[in-house]
CSV table of C-alpha atoms in Angstrom, one decimal:
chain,number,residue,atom,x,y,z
A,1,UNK,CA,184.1,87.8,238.0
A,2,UNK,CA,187.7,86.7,237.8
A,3,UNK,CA,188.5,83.8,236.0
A,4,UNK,CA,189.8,80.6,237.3
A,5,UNK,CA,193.8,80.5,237.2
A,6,UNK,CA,195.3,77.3,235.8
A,7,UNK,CA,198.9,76.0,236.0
A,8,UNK,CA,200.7,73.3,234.1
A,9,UNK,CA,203.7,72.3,235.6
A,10,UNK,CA,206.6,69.8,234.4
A,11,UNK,CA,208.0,67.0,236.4
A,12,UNK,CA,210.2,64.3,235.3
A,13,UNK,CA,208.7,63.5,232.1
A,14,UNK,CA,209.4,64.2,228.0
A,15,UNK,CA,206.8,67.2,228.0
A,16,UNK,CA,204.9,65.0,225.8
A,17,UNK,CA,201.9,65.7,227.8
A,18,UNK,CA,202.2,69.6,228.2
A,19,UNK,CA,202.7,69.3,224.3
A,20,UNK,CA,199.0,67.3,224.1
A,21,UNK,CA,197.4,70.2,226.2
A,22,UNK,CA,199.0,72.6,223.5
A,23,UNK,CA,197.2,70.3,220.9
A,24,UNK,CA,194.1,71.1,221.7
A,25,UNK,CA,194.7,73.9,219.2
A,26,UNK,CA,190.9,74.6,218.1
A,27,UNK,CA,189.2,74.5,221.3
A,28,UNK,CA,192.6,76.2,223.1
A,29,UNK,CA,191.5,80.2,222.4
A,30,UNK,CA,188.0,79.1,223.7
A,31,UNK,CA,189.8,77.9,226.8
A,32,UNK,CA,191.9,80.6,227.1
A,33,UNK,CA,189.0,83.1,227.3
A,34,UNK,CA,187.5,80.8,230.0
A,35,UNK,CA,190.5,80.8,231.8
A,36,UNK,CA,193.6,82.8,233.2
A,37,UNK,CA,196.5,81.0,232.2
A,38,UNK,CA,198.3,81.6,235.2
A,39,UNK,CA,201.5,79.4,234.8
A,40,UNK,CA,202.7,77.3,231.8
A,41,UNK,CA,206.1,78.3,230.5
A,42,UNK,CA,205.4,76.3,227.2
A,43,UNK,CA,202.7,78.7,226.2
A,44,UNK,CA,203.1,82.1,228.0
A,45,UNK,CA,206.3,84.0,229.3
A,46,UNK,CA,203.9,85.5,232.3
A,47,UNK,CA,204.0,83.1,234.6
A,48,UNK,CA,202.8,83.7,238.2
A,49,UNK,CA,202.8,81.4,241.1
A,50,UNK,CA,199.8,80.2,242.6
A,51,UNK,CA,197.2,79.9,244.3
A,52,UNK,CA,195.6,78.4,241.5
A,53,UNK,CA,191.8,76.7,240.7
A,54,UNK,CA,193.3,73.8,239.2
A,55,UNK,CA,196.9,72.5,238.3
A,56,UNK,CA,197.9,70.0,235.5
A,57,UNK,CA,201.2,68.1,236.5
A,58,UNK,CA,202.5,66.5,234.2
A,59,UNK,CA,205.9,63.8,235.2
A,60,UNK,CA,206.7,61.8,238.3
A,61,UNK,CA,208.7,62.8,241.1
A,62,UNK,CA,212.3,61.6,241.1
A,63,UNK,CA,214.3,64.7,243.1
A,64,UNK,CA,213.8,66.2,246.3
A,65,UNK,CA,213.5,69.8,244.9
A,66,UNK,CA,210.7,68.2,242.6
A,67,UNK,CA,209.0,66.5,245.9
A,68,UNK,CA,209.1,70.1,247.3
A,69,UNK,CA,207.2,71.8,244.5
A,70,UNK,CA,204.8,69.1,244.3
A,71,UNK,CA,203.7,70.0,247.9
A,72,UNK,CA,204.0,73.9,247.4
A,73,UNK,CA,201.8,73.0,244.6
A,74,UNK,CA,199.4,70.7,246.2
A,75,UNK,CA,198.9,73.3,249.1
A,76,UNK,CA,198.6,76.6,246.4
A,77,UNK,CA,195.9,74.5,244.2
A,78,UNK,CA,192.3,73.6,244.9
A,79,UNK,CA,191.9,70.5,242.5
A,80,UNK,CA,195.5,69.2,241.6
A,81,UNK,CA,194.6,67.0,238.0
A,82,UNK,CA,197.7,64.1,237.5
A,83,UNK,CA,198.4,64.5,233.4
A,84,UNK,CA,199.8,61.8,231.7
A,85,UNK,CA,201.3,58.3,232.9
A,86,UNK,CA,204.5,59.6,234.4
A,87,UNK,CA,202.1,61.3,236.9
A,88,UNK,CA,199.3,58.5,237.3
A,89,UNK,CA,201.6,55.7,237.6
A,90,UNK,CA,205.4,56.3,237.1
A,91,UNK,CA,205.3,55.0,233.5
A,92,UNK,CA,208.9,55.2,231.9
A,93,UNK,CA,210.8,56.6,234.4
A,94,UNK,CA,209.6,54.2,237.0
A,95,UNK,CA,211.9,51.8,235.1
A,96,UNK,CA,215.0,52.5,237.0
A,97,UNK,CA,213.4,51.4,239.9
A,98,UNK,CA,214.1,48.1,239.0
A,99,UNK,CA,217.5,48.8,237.6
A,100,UNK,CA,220.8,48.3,239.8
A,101,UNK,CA,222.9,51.8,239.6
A,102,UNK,CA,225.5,49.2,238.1
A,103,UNK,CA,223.6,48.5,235.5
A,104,UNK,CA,222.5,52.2,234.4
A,105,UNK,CA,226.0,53.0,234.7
A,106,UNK,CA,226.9,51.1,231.8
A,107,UNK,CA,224.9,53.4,229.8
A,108,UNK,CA,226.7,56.5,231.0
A,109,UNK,CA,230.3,57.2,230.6
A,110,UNK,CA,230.5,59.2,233.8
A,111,UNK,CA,227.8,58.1,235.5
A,112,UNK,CA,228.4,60.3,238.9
A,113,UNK,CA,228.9,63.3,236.9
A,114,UNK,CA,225.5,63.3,235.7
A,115,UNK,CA,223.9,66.3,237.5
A,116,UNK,CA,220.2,64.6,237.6
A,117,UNK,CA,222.1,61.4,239.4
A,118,UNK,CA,223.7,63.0,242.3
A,119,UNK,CA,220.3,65.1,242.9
A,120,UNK,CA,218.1,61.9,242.2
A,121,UNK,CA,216.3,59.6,244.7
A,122,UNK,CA,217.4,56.8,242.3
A,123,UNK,CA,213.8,56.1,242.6
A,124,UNK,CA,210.3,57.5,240.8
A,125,UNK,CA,207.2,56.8,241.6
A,126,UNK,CA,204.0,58.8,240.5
A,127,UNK,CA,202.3,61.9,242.2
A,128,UNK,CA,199.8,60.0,244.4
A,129,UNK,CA,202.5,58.4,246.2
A,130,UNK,CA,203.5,61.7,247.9
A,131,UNK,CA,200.1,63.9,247.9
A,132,UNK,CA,196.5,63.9,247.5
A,133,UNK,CA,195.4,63.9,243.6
A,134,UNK,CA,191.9,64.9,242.5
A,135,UNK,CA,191.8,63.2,239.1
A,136,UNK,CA,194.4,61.2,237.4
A,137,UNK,CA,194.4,61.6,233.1
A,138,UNK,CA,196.5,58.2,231.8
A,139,UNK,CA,197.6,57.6,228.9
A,140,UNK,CA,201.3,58.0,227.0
A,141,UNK,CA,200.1,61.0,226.0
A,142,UNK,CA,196.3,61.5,227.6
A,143,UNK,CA,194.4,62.1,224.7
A,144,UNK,CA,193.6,65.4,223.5
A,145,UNK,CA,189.9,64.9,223.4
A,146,UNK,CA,190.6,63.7,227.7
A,147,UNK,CA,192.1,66.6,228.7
A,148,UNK,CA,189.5,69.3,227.4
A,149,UNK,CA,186.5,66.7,228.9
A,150,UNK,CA,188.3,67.1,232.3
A,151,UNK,CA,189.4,70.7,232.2
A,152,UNK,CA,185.9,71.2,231.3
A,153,UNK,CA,184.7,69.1,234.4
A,154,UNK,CA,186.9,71.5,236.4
A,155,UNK,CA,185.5,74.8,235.5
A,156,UNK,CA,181.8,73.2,235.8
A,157,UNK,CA,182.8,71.5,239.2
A,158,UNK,CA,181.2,68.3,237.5
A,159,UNK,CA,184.1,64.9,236.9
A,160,UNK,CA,184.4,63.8,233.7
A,161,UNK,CA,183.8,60.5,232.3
A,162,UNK,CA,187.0,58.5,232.2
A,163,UNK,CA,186.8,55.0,230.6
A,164,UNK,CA,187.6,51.9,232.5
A,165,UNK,CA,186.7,49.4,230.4
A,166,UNK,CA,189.5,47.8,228.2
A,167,UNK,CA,190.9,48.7,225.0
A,168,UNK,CA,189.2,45.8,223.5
A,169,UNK,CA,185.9,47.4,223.4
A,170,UNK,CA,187.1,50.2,221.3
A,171,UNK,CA,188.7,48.3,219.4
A,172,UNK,CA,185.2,46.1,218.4
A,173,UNK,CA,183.6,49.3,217.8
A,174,UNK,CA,185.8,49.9,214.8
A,175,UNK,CA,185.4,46.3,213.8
A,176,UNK,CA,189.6,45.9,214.0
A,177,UNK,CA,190.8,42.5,213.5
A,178,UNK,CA,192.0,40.9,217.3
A,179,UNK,CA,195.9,40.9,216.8
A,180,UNK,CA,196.1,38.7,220.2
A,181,UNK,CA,193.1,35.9,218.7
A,182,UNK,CA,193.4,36.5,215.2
A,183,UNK,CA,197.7,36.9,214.7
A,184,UNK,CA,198.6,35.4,217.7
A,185,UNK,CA,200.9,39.2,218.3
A,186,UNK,CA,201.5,40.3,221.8
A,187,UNK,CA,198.8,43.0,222.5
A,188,UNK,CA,198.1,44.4,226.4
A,189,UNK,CA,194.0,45.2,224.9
A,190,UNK,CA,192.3,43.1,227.0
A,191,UNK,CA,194.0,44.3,230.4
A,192,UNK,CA,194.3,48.0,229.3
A,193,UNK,CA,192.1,51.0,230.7
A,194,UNK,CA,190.1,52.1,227.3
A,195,UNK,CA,190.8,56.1,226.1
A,196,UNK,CA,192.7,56.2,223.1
A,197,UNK,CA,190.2,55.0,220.3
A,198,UNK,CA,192.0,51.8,220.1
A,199,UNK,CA,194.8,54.0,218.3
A,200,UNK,CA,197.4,51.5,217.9
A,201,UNK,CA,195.7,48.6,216.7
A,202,UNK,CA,193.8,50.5,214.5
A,203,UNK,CA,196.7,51.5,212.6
A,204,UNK,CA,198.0,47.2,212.7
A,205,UNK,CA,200.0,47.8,215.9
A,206,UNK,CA,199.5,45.8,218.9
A,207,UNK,CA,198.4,48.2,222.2
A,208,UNK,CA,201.5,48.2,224.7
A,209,UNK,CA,199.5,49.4,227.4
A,210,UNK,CA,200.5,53.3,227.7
A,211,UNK,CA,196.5,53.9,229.5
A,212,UNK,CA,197.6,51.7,232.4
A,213,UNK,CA,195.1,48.7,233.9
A,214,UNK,CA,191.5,48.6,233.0
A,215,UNK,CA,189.2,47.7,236.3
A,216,UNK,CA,189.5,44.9,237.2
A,217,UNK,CA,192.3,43.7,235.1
A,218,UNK,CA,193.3,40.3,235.0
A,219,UNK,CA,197.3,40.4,234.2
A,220,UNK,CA,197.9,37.1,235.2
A,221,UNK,CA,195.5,35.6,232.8
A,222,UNK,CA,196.6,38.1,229.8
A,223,UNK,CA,200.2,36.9,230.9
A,224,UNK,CA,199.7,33.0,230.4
A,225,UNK,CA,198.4,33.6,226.9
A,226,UNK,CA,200.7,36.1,225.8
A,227,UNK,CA,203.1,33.3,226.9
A,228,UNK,CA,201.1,30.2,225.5
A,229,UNK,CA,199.9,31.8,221.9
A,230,UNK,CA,202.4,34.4,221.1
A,231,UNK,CA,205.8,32.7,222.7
A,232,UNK,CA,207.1,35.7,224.6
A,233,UNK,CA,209.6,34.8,227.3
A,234,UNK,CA,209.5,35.3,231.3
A,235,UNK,CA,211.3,38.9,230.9
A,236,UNK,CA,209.4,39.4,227.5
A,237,UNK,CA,206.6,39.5,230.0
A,238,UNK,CA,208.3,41.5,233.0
A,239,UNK,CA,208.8,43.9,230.4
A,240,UNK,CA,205.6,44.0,228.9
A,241,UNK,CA,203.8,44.8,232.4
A,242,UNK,CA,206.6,46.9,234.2
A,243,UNK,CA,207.2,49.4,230.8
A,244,UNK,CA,204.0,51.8,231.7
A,245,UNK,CA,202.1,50.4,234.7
A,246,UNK,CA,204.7,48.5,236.9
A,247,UNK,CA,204.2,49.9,240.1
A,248,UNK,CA,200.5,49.7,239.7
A,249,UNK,CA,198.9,46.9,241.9
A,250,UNK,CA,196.9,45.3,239.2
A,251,UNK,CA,200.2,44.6,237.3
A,252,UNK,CA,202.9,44.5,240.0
A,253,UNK,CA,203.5,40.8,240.1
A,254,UNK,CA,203.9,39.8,236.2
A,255,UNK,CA,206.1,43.1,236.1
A,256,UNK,CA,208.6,41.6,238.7
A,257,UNK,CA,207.2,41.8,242.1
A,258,UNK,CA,206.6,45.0,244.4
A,259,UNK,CA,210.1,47.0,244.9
């Protein structure tokens, strides 16, 4: 019986994500004798295109040649998996949607020279904006542990279990002290999809929000306090909501408004 052929494919994106699947480490040779790594230029230099059982894509989609291999890909694959923020919801990249070319050209030197500007849409927005996606994996990267549950689900034809509760939660389950109630610190917890083991504020740091919006989210709310108890300004907040989730719904209007 052949096995079922996987791909991991880049988009725009820091490889962060492709770098977590790689992470896996342990459980990766048990994977690899479950599966045919058909494409993944990270970890094998025999890379074959498609069809494939399932594809991990990892970044948002910023170019047109990108938009075209996304479709290719979405028609070659039967369960297309969205890794990592970039893909779920734009995350980073997304930023520039809110940023005149005026403004990102006082970054640059020679702004129109820059190969990725004259081939960009000057706008990125995350996978499900431009095709059908089975299963999105959040997070800034997804976490290890996330990946292997749902690449798992895949070969069983089961879905994983993906949290939606907030970051809070996990956060009482390892009796952490509540930076927002306790310090009065500017932590995205309470409004934040659960996933990571509460990884930044259990090493003192306040959660910036890299798993997106927990169901059912209430931004607005979150947004007065953060205001109210920890003193963060009207673009303290913009930038708050719009760094990882902006373009989703749940936090479009604290992170400036729908573009």
């Amino acid at each position: 019986m052949a096995k079922p052929k996987l791909a991991v494919v880049k988009m725009t994106g820091c490889a962060g994500c492709q770098m977590e699947v790689l992470r896996i480490e342990d459980k990766l040779l048990d994977l690899v004798g479950a599966i045919d790594m058909a494409y993944f230029y990270m970890a094998t230099s025999a890379n074959r295109h498609g069809p494939y059982d399932v594809a991990l894509v990892e970044g948002s989609v910023s170019t047109p040649r990108e938009l075209r291999e996304l479709k290719e890909l979405r028609e070659r694959s039967k369960l297309l998996i969205a890794l990592g923020d970039c893909a779920c919801t734009g995350c980073l990249p997304s930023i520039v949607n809110w940023v005149p070319p005026q403004e990102s050209a006082k970054v640059y030197e020679r702004f129109l020279e820059i190969h990725s500007k004259k081939e960009s849409f000057q706008k990125v927005y995350p996978l499900s904006a431009h095709v059908r996606v089975d299963l999105e994996l959040r997070g800034c990267p997804p976490h290890r542990d996330t990946i292997l549950e749902a690449l798992k689900g895949a070969l069983l034809g089961i879905k994983p279990f993906l949290r939606e509760h907030p970051v809070c939660v996990e956060c009482k389950m390892k009796e952490n002290v509540c930076l927002l109630v306790c310090e009065g610190r500017p932590c995205m917890g309470p409004v934040t999809a659960a996933g990571c083991g509460a990884a930044c504020p259990s090493n003192g740091r306040v959660c910036e929000g890299c798993y997106g919006p927990m169901s059912d989210a209430n931004a607005s709310s979150l947004a007065e306090i953060l205001a109210k108890r920890c003193g963060l300004s009207k673009e303290d907040l913009i930038g708050k909501f719009r760094k990882y989730a902006g373009l989703m719904p749940a936090f479009s209007k604290e992170a400036g408004g729908a573009i």
